[in-house]
Amino acid sequence: QEQLQQWGAEFLKPSETLSLTCGAYGESFSPGYWSWIRQPPGRGLEWIGQKYRSGTTSYSPSLRSRVTMSLDTSKNQFSLQLTSVTVADTAVYYCASHCSGGYCYYGMQVWGQGTTVTVSS
Amino acid sequence: QSALTQPSSVSGSPGQSITISCTGTTDNVGAYNYLSWYQQPPGKAPKVIIFHVNERPSGISNRFSGSKSGNTASLTISDLQAEDEADYYCSSYTRSDTYVFGSGTKVIVL
């Protein structure tokens, strides 16, 4: 079964850097197209950015200046870094694969369990 | 980029059909057939139920169907069941090689 597992620091102070990693597990599950999405408390989903195995990356215009995504294909892991966090970055962060069953699509097919990140002084 | 517009809530009785709309622009919904729908039960991660406007992933009930006309997409849930009560989000790929989500719709089963 294709699964994504996420981990990373859950409590940050303003100005620190958020760092999360997402690993893909399952027989032959090696996604080549990933996204990060977040959801502030009580609010809707917000797309943060995407990365292809080729290295091509695209970020949300509102977060572009603070976001970096990286992909370690040897470990099947996808990472997110968000610098200079503020209280407004408090949210549940999800990783997602656009690929499933050996095919990739323009839509998030498999989601991680979510990581609640709280920014507070 | 602005979120796609969805009704805040839609309700129906068990066995009925309901439809959720998702309105965007020629830069997103109207640009490609790359429109997805996600179901999010309270406290859980979202799950894809429709992708590429009307494709269902393996294991998703055929009670869920999608369509699109111009800049507006729709999700129809037929034979509404108690287990369908959740938040639903649309999402579209855009001309800028980004994605945008809808504002979300709470489905209430009466």
Coordinates of N, CA and C in Angstrom, one line a residue:
Chain A
Q1 N 0.8 -1.2 0.0 CA 0.0 0.0 0.0 C 0.9 1.2 0.0
E2 N 0.5 2.2 -0.8 CA 1.3 3.4 -0.9 C 1.0 4.4 0.3
Q3 N 2.0 4.8 0.9 CA 1.9 5.7 2.1 C 2.9 6.7 2.1
L4 N 2.5 7.9 2.7 CA 3.4 9.0 2.9 C 3.5 9.2 4.4
Q5 N 4.7 9.3 5.0 CA 4.9 9.6 6.4 C 5.7 10.8 6.6
Q6 N 5.2 11.7 7.4 CA 5.8 13.0 7.6 C 6.4 13.2 9.0
W7 N 7.5 14.0 9.1 CA 8.1 14.3 10.4 C 8.8 15.6 10.4
G8 N 9.0 16.2 11.6 CA 9.6 17.5 11.7 C 9.2 18.2 12.9
A9 N 9.9 19.3 13.2 CA 9.6 20.1 14.4 C 8.2 20.7 14.4
E10 N 7.6 20.6 15.5 CA 6.2 21.0 15.6 C 6.0 22.3 16.4
F11 N 7.0 22.8 17.1 CA 6.9 24.0 17.8 C 8.0 24.9 17.4
L12 N 7.7 26.1 17.0 CA 8.8 27.1 16.5 C 8.5 28.4 17.1
K13 N 9.6 29.2 17.2 CA 9.4 30.6 17.6 C 9.5 31.5 16.4
P14 N 8.8 32.6 16.4 CA 8.9 33.6 15.3 C 10.4 33.8 14.9
S15 N 10.5 33.9 13.6 CA 11.8 34.1 12.9 C 12.6 32.8 12.6
E16 N 12.2 31.7 13.2 CA 12.9 30.4 13.0 C 12.5 29.8 11.7
T17 N 13.2 28.7 11.3 CA 12.9 28.0 10.1 C 12.2 26.7 10.3
L18 N 11.0 26.6 9.6 CA 10.2 25.4 9.6 C 10.9 24.4 8.7
S19 N 11.0 23.1 9.2 CA 11.7 22.1 8.4 C 10.9 20.8 8.5
L20 N 10.3 20.3 7.4 CA 9.6 19.0 7.4 C 10.1 18.1 6.4
T21 N 9.9 16.8 6.6 CA 10.3 15.8 5.6 C 9.2 14.8 5.5
C22 N 9.1 14.3 4.3 CA 8.0 13.3 3.9 C 8.6 12.2 3.2
G23 N 8.4 10.9 3.7 CA 8.9 9.8 3.1 C 7.8 8.9 2.4
A24 N 8.1 8.3 1.3 CA 7.2 7.5 0.6 C 7.5 6.0 0.8
Y25 N 6.5 5.2 1.2 CA 6.7 3.8 1.5 C 5.6 3.0 0.8
G26 N 6.0 1.8 0.4 CA 5.1 0.9 -0.4 C 5.9 0.3 -1.5
E27 N 5.5 -0.9 -1.9 CA 6.1 -1.6 -3.0 C 6.1 -0.7 -4.3
S28 N 7.2 -0.5 -4.9 CA 7.3 0.3 -6.1 C 6.7 1.7 -6.1
F29 N 6.6 2.2 -4.9 CA 6.0 3.6 -4.7 C 7.2 4.6 -4.7
S30 N 7.5 5.2 -5.8 CA 8.6 6.1 -5.9 C 8.1 7.3 -6.7
P31 N 7.4 8.2 -6.0 CA 6.7 9.4 -6.7 C 7.7 10.3 -7.4
G32 N 7.4 10.8 -8.5 CA 8.2 11.7 -9.2 C 7.6 13.1 -9.3
Y33 N 6.5 13.3 -8.5 CA 5.9 14.6 -8.5 C 5.2 14.8 -7.2
W34 N 5.6 15.8 -6.4 CA 5.2 16.0 -5.1 C 4.7 17.5 -4.9
S35 N 3.8 17.6 -3.8 CA 3.4 19.0 -3.4 C 3.4 19.0 -1.9
W36 N 3.5 20.3 -1.4 CA 3.2 20.6 0.0 C 2.0 21.5 0.1
I37 N 1.1 21.2 1.1 CA -0.1 22.0 1.3 C -0.2 22.2 2.7
R38 N -0.8 23.4 3.1 CA -1.1 23.6 4.5 C -2.5 24.1 4.8
Q39 N -2.9 24.0 6.1 CA -4.3 24.3 6.5 C -4.2 25.0 7.8
P40 N -4.4 26.3 7.9 CA -4.4 27.0 9.2 C -5.6 26.6 10.0
P41 N -5.6 26.7 11.3 CA -6.7 26.2 12.1 C -8.0 26.8 11.7
G42 N -9.0 25.9 11.5 CA -10.3 26.3 11.1 C -10.5 26.9 9.7
R43 N -9.5 26.8 8.9 CA -9.5 27.4 7.6 C -9.3 26.3 6.5
G44 N -9.3 26.8 5.2 CA -9.2 25.9 4.1 C -7.7 25.6 3.7
L45 N -7.6 24.8 2.7 CA -6.3 24.3 2.2 C -5.6 25.4 1.4
E46 N -4.3 25.4 1.5 CA -3.5 26.4 0.8 C -2.3 25.6 0.2
W47 N -2.2 25.7 -1.1 CA -1.1 25.0 -1.8 C 0.2 25.8 -1.6
I48 N 1.3 25.2 -1.2 CA 2.6 25.8 -1.0 C 3.5 25.7 -2.2
G49 N 3.6 24.5 -2.8 CA 4.5 24.4 -3.9 C 4.7 23.0 -4.3
Q50 N 5.4 22.7 -5.4 CA 5.5 21.4 -6.0 C 7.0 21.2 -6.5
K51 N 7.3 19.9 -6.7 CA 8.6 19.6 -7.2 C 8.5 18.3 -8.0
Y52 N 9.1 18.3 -9.2 CA 9.2 17.1 -10.0 C 10.5 16.5 -9.8
R53 N 10.6 15.2 -10.1 CA 11.9 14.4 -10.0 C 12.9 15.1 -10.9
S54 N 12.5 15.7 -12.0 CA 13.5 16.4 -12.9 C 14.2 17.5 -12.2
G55 N 13.6 18.0 -11.1 CA 14.2 19.1 -10.4 C 13.4 20.4 -10.5
T56 N 12.5 20.4 -11.5 CA 11.7 21.6 -11.7 C 10.8 21.9 -10.5
T57 N 10.8 23.1 -10.1 CA 10.1 23.5 -8.9 C 9.1 24.7 -9.1
S58 N 8.0 24.7 -8.5 CA 7.1 25.9 -8.6 C 6.5 26.1 -7.2
Y59 N 6.5 27.4 -6.8 CA 6.0 27.8 -5.5 C 4.8 28.8 -5.6
S60 N 4.0 28.8 -4.5 CA 3.0 29.8 -4.4 C 3.6 31.2 -4.4
P61 N 3.0 32.1 -5.2 CA 3.6 33.5 -5.2 C 3.7 34.1 -3.8
S62 N 2.7 33.8 -3.0 CA 2.7 34.5 -1.7 C 3.8 34.0 -0.7
L63 N 4.3 32.8 -1.0 CA 5.3 32.2 -0.1 C 6.7 32.0 -0.8
R64 N 6.8 32.3 -2.1 CA 8.0 32.1 -2.9 C 9.3 32.5 -2.3
S65 N 9.2 33.7 -1.6 CA 10.5 34.3 -1.1 C 11.0 33.5 0.1
R66 N 10.2 32.7 0.7 CA 10.6 32.0 2.0 C 10.7 30.5 1.9
V67 N 10.3 29.9 0.7 CA 10.1 28.5 0.6 C 11.3 27.9 -0.2
T68 N 11.7 26.7 0.3 CA 12.6 25.8 -0.5 C 12.1 24.4 -0.4
M69 N 12.0 23.7 -1.5 CA 11.7 22.3 -1.5 C 12.8 21.5 -2.1
S70 N 13.1 20.3 -1.5 CA 14.1 19.5 -2.0 C 13.6 18.0 -2.1
L71 N 14.3 17.3 -3.0 CA 13.9 15.9 -3.2 C 15.1 15.0 -3.1
D72 N 15.1 13.9 -2.3 CA 16.2 13.0 -2.2 C 15.6 11.7 -2.8
T73 N 15.9 11.5 -4.1 CA 15.3 10.3 -4.8 C 15.9 9.0 -4.3
S74 N 17.1 9.0 -3.8 CA 17.7 7.8 -3.3 C 17.0 7.3 -2.0
K75 N 16.4 8.2 -1.2 CA 15.7 7.9 0.0 C 14.2 7.9 -0.2
N76 N 13.7 8.4 -1.3 CA 12.3 8.6 -1.6 C 11.7 9.6 -0.6
Q77 N 12.4 10.7 -0.4 CA 12.0 11.7 0.6 C 11.9 13.1 0.0
F78 N 11.0 13.8 0.5 CA 10.6 15.2 0.0 C 10.6 16.1 1.2
S79 N 11.3 17.2 1.1 CA 11.4 18.1 2.2 C 11.0 19.5 1.9
L80 N 10.5 20.2 3.0 CA 10.1 21.6 2.9 C 10.8 22.4 4.0
Q81 N 11.3 23.6 3.5 CA 11.8 24.6 4.5 C 11.1 25.9 4.2
L82 N 10.7 26.5 5.3 CA 10.0 27.8 5.3 C 10.7 28.7 6.3
T83 N 11.4 29.7 5.8 CA 12.2 30.6 6.7 C 11.3 31.7 7.3
S84 N 11.9 32.3 8.3 CA 11.3 33.5 9.0 C 9.8 33.3 9.3
V85 N 9.5 32.3 10.0 CA 8.1 32.0 10.3 C 7.5 33.0 11.2
T86 N 6.2 33.2 11.1 CA 5.5 34.1 12.0 C 4.2 33.3 12.5
V87 N 3.5 33.9 13.4 CA 2.3 33.2 13.9 C 1.4 32.8 12.8
A88 N 1.4 33.6 11.7 CA 0.5 33.3 10.6 C 0.8 32.0 9.9
D89 N 2.0 31.4 10.1 CA 2.4 30.2 9.5 C 2.0 29.0 10.3
T90 N 1.3 29.2 11.4 CA 0.7 28.1 12.2 C -0.3 27.4 11.4
A91 N -0.2 26.1 11.2 CA -1.1 25.3 10.4 C -0.7 23.8 10.5
V92 N -1.6 23.0 9.9 CA -1.3 21.6 9.6 C -0.7 21.6 8.3
Y93 N 0.5 21.0 8.2 CA 1.2 20.9 6.9 C 1.1 19.5 6.4
Y94 N 0.7 19.3 5.1 CA 0.6 18.0 4.4 C 1.5 17.9 3.3
C95 N 2.1 16.8 3.1 CA 2.8 16.5 1.9 C 1.9 15.6 1.0
A96 N 2.1 15.6 -0.3 CA 1.2 14.8 -1.1 C 2.0 14.4 -2.4
S97 N 1.7 13.2 -2.8 CA 2.2 12.7 -4.1 C 1.2 12.8 -5.2
H98 N 1.6 13.3 -6.4 CA 0.7 13.3 -7.5 C 0.7 12.0 -8.3
C99 N 1.5 11.0 -7.8 CA 1.6 9.8 -8.5 C 1.1 8.7 -7.6
S100 N 0.5 7.7 -8.3 CA 0.0 6.5 -7.6 C -0.2 5.4 -8.7
G101 N 0.2 4.2 -8.3 CA 0.1 3.0 -9.2 C 0.9 3.1 -10.4
G102 N 2.0 3.9 -10.3 CA 2.9 4.0 -11.4 C 2.6 5.1 -12.4
Y103 N 1.6 5.9 -12.1 CA 1.2 7.0 -13.0 C 1.1 8.3 -12.2
C104 N 1.3 9.4 -12.9 CA 1.2 10.7 -12.3 C 0.2 11.6 -12.9
Y105 N -0.4 12.4 -12.1 CA -1.6 13.2 -12.5 C -1.5 14.6 -12.0
Y106 N -2.3 15.5 -12.6 CA -2.4 16.9 -12.1 C -3.5 16.9 -11.0
G107 N -3.1 16.3 -9.9 CA -4.0 16.3 -8.7 C -3.2 15.4 -7.7
M108 N -3.5 15.7 -6.4 CA -2.7 15.1 -5.3 C -3.4 13.7 -5.0
Q109 N -2.7 12.6 -5.3 CA -3.3 11.3 -5.2 C -3.1 10.6 -3.8
V110 N -2.0 10.8 -3.2 CA -1.7 10.2 -1.9 C -1.2 11.3 -0.9
W111 N -1.8 11.4 0.3 CA -1.5 12.4 1.2 C -0.8 11.9 2.5
G112 N 0.0 12.7 3.0 CA 0.6 12.3 4.3 C -0.4 12.5 5.4
Q113 N 0.0 12.2 6.6 CA -1.0 12.2 7.8 C -1.1 13.6 8.3
G114 N -0.2 14.6 7.9 CA -0.3 15.9 8.4 C 0.5 16.1 9.6
T115 N 1.2 17.3 9.7 CA 2.0 17.7 10.9 C 1.5 19.0 11.3
T116 N 1.1 19.1 12.6 CA 0.6 20.4 13.1 C 1.9 21.2 13.6
V117 N 2.1 22.3 13.0 CA 3.2 23.2 13.3 C 2.6 24.5 14.0
T118 N 3.1 24.7 15.2 CA 2.7 25.9 15.9 C 3.8 26.9 16.1
V119 N 3.6 28.1 15.7 CA 4.6 29.2 15.9 C 4.1 30.1 17.0
S120 N 4.9 30.2 18.0 CA 4.5 31.1 19.1 C 5.7 31.5 19.9
S121 N 5.7 32.7 20.4 CA 6.8 33.2 21.2 C 6.7 32.7 22.7
Chain B
Q1 N -2.8 34.5 -5.5 CA -3.9 34.1 -6.4 C -5.1 33.8 -5.5
S2 N -6.3 34.2 -5.9 CA -7.5 34.0 -5.1 C -8.0 32.6 -5.1
A3 N -8.6 32.2 -4.0 CA -9.1 30.8 -3.9 C -10.3 30.7 -4.9
L4 N -10.5 29.5 -5.4 CA -11.7 29.2 -6.2 C -12.9 29.3 -5.3
T5 N -14.1 29.7 -5.9 CA -15.3 30.0 -5.1 C -16.2 28.8 -5.0
Q6 N -16.4 28.4 -3.7 CA -17.3 27.3 -3.4 C -18.4 27.8 -2.5
P7 N -19.6 27.2 -2.5 CA -20.6 27.5 -1.4 C -20.0 27.0 -0.1
S8 N -20.4 27.8 1.0 CA -19.8 27.4 2.3 C -20.4 26.1 2.8
S9 N -21.7 25.8 2.5 CA -22.3 24.6 2.9 C -23.4 24.2 2.0
V10 N -23.6 22.9 1.9 CA -24.6 22.2 1.1 C -25.2 21.1 2.0
S11 N -26.5 21.0 2.0 CA -27.1 20.0 2.8 C -28.1 19.1 2.0
G12 N -28.4 17.9 2.5 CA -29.3 17.1 1.8 C -29.7 15.9 2.7
S13 N -30.8 15.3 2.4 CA -31.2 14.1 3.2 C -30.6 12.8 2.6
P14 N -30.5 11.8 3.4 CA -30.0 10.5 2.9 C -30.8 10.1 1.7
G15 N -30.1 9.6 0.7 CA -30.7 9.1 -0.5 C -30.8 10.2 -1.6
Q16 N -30.7 11.5 -1.2 CA -30.8 12.6 -2.2 C -29.5 12.8 -2.9
S17 N -29.5 13.6 -3.9 CA -28.3 14.0 -4.6 C -28.1 15.5 -4.3
I18 N -26.8 15.8 -4.2 CA -26.4 17.2 -4.0 C -25.3 17.5 -5.0
T19 N -25.2 18.8 -5.3 CA -24.1 19.3 -6.2 C -23.4 20.5 -5.6
I20 N -22.0 20.4 -5.6 CA -21.2 21.5 -5.1 C -20.5 22.2 -6.3
S21 N -20.6 23.5 -6.4 CA -20.0 24.2 -7.5 C -18.6 24.7 -7.1
C22 N -17.8 25.0 -8.1 CA -16.4 25.5 -7.9 C -16.1 26.4 -9.1
T23 N -16.1 27.7 -8.8 CA -15.9 28.7 -9.9 C -14.6 29.4 -9.8
G24 N -13.9 29.4 -11.0 CA -12.6 30.0 -11.1 C -12.6 31.0 -12.3
T25 N -11.4 31.0 -13.0 CA -11.3 31.9 -14.1 C -10.7 31.2 -15.3
T26 N -10.4 31.9 -16.3 CA -9.8 31.3 -17.5 C -8.3 31.0 -17.3
D27 N -7.8 31.4 -16.2 CA -6.4 31.1 -15.8 C -6.3 29.8 -15.0
N28 N -7.4 29.3 -14.5 CA -7.3 28.1 -13.8 C -8.3 27.0 -14.2
V29 N -9.5 27.1 -13.7 CA -10.6 26.1 -14.0 C -10.8 26.0 -15.5
G30 N -10.9 27.2 -16.1 CA -11.2 27.2 -17.5 C -10.1 26.9 -18.5
A31 N -8.9 26.8 -17.9 CA -7.7 26.7 -18.7 C -7.4 25.2 -19.1
Y32 N -7.6 24.3 -18.2 CA -7.3 22.9 -18.5 C -8.3 22.0 -17.8
N33 N -8.3 20.7 -18.2 CA -9.1 19.7 -17.5 C -8.4 19.1 -16.4
Y34 N -7.8 19.9 -15.5 CA -7.0 19.4 -14.4 C -7.6 19.9 -13.1
L35 N -8.8 19.5 -12.9 CA -9.6 19.9 -11.7 C -9.8 18.7 -10.9
S36 N -9.5 18.8 -9.6 CA -9.7 17.7 -8.6 C -10.6 18.1 -7.5
W37 N -11.1 17.0 -6.9 CA -12.0 17.2 -5.7 C -11.4 16.4 -4.5
Y38 N -11.5 16.9 -3.3 CA -10.9 16.2 -2.2 C -12.0 16.2 -1.1
Q39 N -12.0 15.1 -0.4 CA -13.0 14.9 0.8 C -12.1 15.0 2.1
Q40 N -12.5 15.8 3.0 CA -11.8 15.9 4.3 C -12.7 15.7 5.5
P41 N -12.8 14.5 6.1 CA -13.6 14.3 7.3 C -12.9 15.1 8.4
P42 N -13.7 15.5 9.5 CA -13.2 16.3 10.6 C -11.9 15.6 11.2
G43 N -10.9 16.4 11.3 CA -9.6 16.0 12.0 C -8.8 15.0 11.1
K44 N -9.1 14.8 9.9 CA -8.4 13.9 9.0 C -7.7 14.6 7.8
A45 N -6.8 13.9 7.2 CA -6.2 14.4 6.0 C -7.2 14.3 4.8
P46 N -7.0 15.2 3.9 CA -7.9 15.1 2.7 C -7.6 13.9 1.9
K47 N -8.6 13.5 1.1 CA -8.5 12.3 0.2 C -9.0 12.7 -1.2
V48 N -8.3 12.3 -2.2 CA -8.8 12.6 -3.6 C -10.0 11.7 -3.9
I49 N -11.1 12.3 -4.4 CA -12.2 11.5 -4.9 C -12.5 11.7 -6.4
I50 N -12.0 12.8 -6.9 CA -12.1 13.0 -8.4 C -10.9 13.8 -8.8
F51 N -10.3 13.4 -10.0 CA -9.2 14.1 -10.6 C -9.4 14.2 -12.1
H52 N -8.8 15.2 -12.7 CA -8.9 15.4 -14.1 C -10.4 15.6 -14.5
V53 N -11.1 16.3 -13.7 CA -12.5 16.7 -13.9 C -13.5 15.6 -13.5
N54 N -13.3 14.4 -14.0 CA -14.3 13.3 -13.9 C -13.7 11.9 -13.7
E55 N -12.5 11.8 -13.4 CA -11.8 10.5 -13.1 C -11.9 10.2 -11.7
R56 N -12.3 8.9 -11.4 CA -12.3 8.5 -10.0 C -11.2 7.5 -9.7
P57 N -10.4 7.8 -8.6 CA -9.4 6.8 -8.2 C -10.0 5.5 -7.9
S58 N -9.2 4.5 -7.9 CA -9.6 3.1 -7.5 C -10.1 3.1 -6.1
G59 N -11.3 2.5 -5.9 CA -11.8 2.4 -4.6 C -12.8 3.5 -4.2
I60 N -13.0 4.5 -5.0 CA -13.9 5.6 -4.8 C -15.3 5.3 -5.4
S61 N -16.3 5.4 -4.6 CA -17.6 5.1 -5.0 C -18.1 5.9 -6.2
N62 N -18.9 5.2 -7.1 CA -19.4 5.8 -8.3 C -20.6 6.7 -7.9
R63 N -20.9 6.9 -6.7 CA -21.8 7.9 -6.3 C -21.2 9.3 -6.4
F64 N -19.9 9.4 -6.5 CA -19.2 10.7 -6.7 C -18.9 10.9 -8.2
S65 N -19.3 12.0 -8.7 CA -19.1 12.3 -10.2 C -18.8 13.8 -10.3
G66 N -17.9 14.1 -11.4 CA -17.5 15.4 -11.6 C -17.8 15.9 -13.0
S67 N -17.9 17.2 -13.2 CA -18.1 17.7 -14.5 C -17.5 19.2 -14.5
K68 N -17.5 19.7 -15.7 CA -17.0 21.1 -15.8 C -17.6 21.8 -17.1
S69 N -17.9 23.0 -16.9 CA -18.4 23.8 -18.0 C -17.8 25.2 -17.9
G70 N -16.9 25.6 -18.8 CA -16.3 26.9 -18.8 C -15.4 27.0 -17.6
N71 N -15.7 28.1 -16.8 CA -14.9 28.3 -15.6 C -15.5 27.7 -14.3
T72 N -16.5 26.9 -14.4 CA -17.1 26.3 -13.3 C -17.1 24.8 -13.3
A73 N -16.7 24.2 -12.3 CA -16.7 22.7 -12.1 C -17.7 22.4 -11.1
S74 N -18.2 21.1 -11.1 CA -19.2 20.7 -10.2 C -18.9 19.2 -9.7
L75 N -19.2 19.0 -8.5 CA -19.1 17.7 -7.9 C -20.6 17.3 -7.5
T76 N -21.0 16.1 -7.9 CA -22.3 15.6 -7.6 C -22.1 14.4 -6.7
I77 N -22.8 14.4 -5.6 CA -22.9 13.2 -4.7 C -24.3 12.6 -4.8
S78 N -24.4 11.4 -5.4 CA -25.7 10.8 -5.5 C -25.9 9.8 -4.3
D79 N -27.2 9.6 -4.0 CA -27.6 8.6 -3.0 C -26.8 9.0 -1.7
L80 N -27.0 10.2 -1.3 CA -26.3 10.8 -0.1 C -26.4 9.9 1.1
Q81 N -25.2 9.7 1.7 CA -25.2 8.8 2.9 C -24.5 9.6 4.1
A82 N -24.8 9.1 5.3 CA -24.3 9.8 6.5 C -22.8 9.9 6.5
E83 N -22.1 8.9 5.9 CA -20.6 8.9 5.9 C -20.1 10.0 4.9
D84 N -20.9 10.6 4.1 CA -20.5 11.6 3.2 C -20.3 13.0 3.9
E85 N -20.7 13.1 5.1 CA -20.6 14.3 5.8 C -19.1 14.7 6.0
A86 N -18.7 15.8 5.4 CA -17.3 16.1 5.5 C -17.1 17.5 4.8
D87 N -15.9 18.0 4.8 CA -15.6 19.2 4.0 C -15.1 18.7 2.6
Y88 N -15.4 19.5 1.6 CA -15.0 19.1 0.3 C -14.3 20.3 -0.4
Y89 N -13.2 20.1 -1.0 CA -12.4 21.1 -1.6 C -12.1 20.8 -3.1
C90 N -12.3 21.8 -4.0 CA -11.8 21.6 -5.3 C -10.4 22.2 -5.4
S91 N -9.7 21.8 -6.5 CA -8.4 22.3 -6.7 C -8.1 22.3 -8.2
S92 N -7.5 23.3 -8.7 CA -7.2 23.4 -10.1 C -5.7 23.7 -10.4
Y93 N -5.2 23.1 -11.4 CA -3.9 23.5 -11.9 C -4.1 24.8 -12.7
T94 N -3.0 25.7 -12.7 CA -3.2 27.0 -13.3 C -2.2 27.2 -14.5
R95 N -2.4 28.3 -15.2 CA -1.5 28.6 -16.3 C -0.1 29.0 -15.8
S96 N 0.0 29.3 -14.5 CA 1.3 29.7 -14.0 C 2.0 28.5 -13.4
D97 N 1.6 27.3 -13.7 CA 2.2 26.1 -13.2 C 2.2 26.0 -11.7
T98 N 1.0 26.4 -11.2 CA 0.8 26.4 -9.7 C -0.6 25.7 -9.5
Y99 N -1.0 25.5 -8.3 CA -2.3 25.0 -8.0 C -3.0 26.0 -7.1
V100 N -4.4 26.0 -7.2 CA -5.2 26.8 -6.3 C -6.3 26.0 -5.8
F101 N -6.6 26.1 -4.5 CA -7.7 25.4 -3.9 C -9.0 26.2 -3.8
G102 N -10.1 25.6 -3.7 CA -11.3 26.2 -3.5 C -11.5 26.6 -2.0
S103 N -12.5 27.4 -1.7 CA -12.7 27.9 -0.3 C -13.2 26.8 0.6
G104 N -13.7 25.7 0.0 CA -14.2 24.6 0.8 C -15.7 24.6 1.1
T105 N -16.4 23.5 1.1 CA -17.8 23.3 1.3 C -18.1 22.3 2.3
K106 N -18.8 22.6 3.3 CA -19.2 21.6 4.3 C -20.5 20.9 3.9
V107 N -20.5 19.6 3.7 CA -21.6 18.9 3.4 C -22.3 18.3 4.6
I108 N -23.6 18.7 4.8 CA -24.4 18.3 5.9 C -25.4 17.3 5.5
V109 N -25.4 16.2 6.2 CA -26.5 15.2 5.9 C -27.5 15.3 7.0
L110 N -28.7 15.7 6.6 CA -29.8 16.0 7.5 C -30.4 14.7 8.1

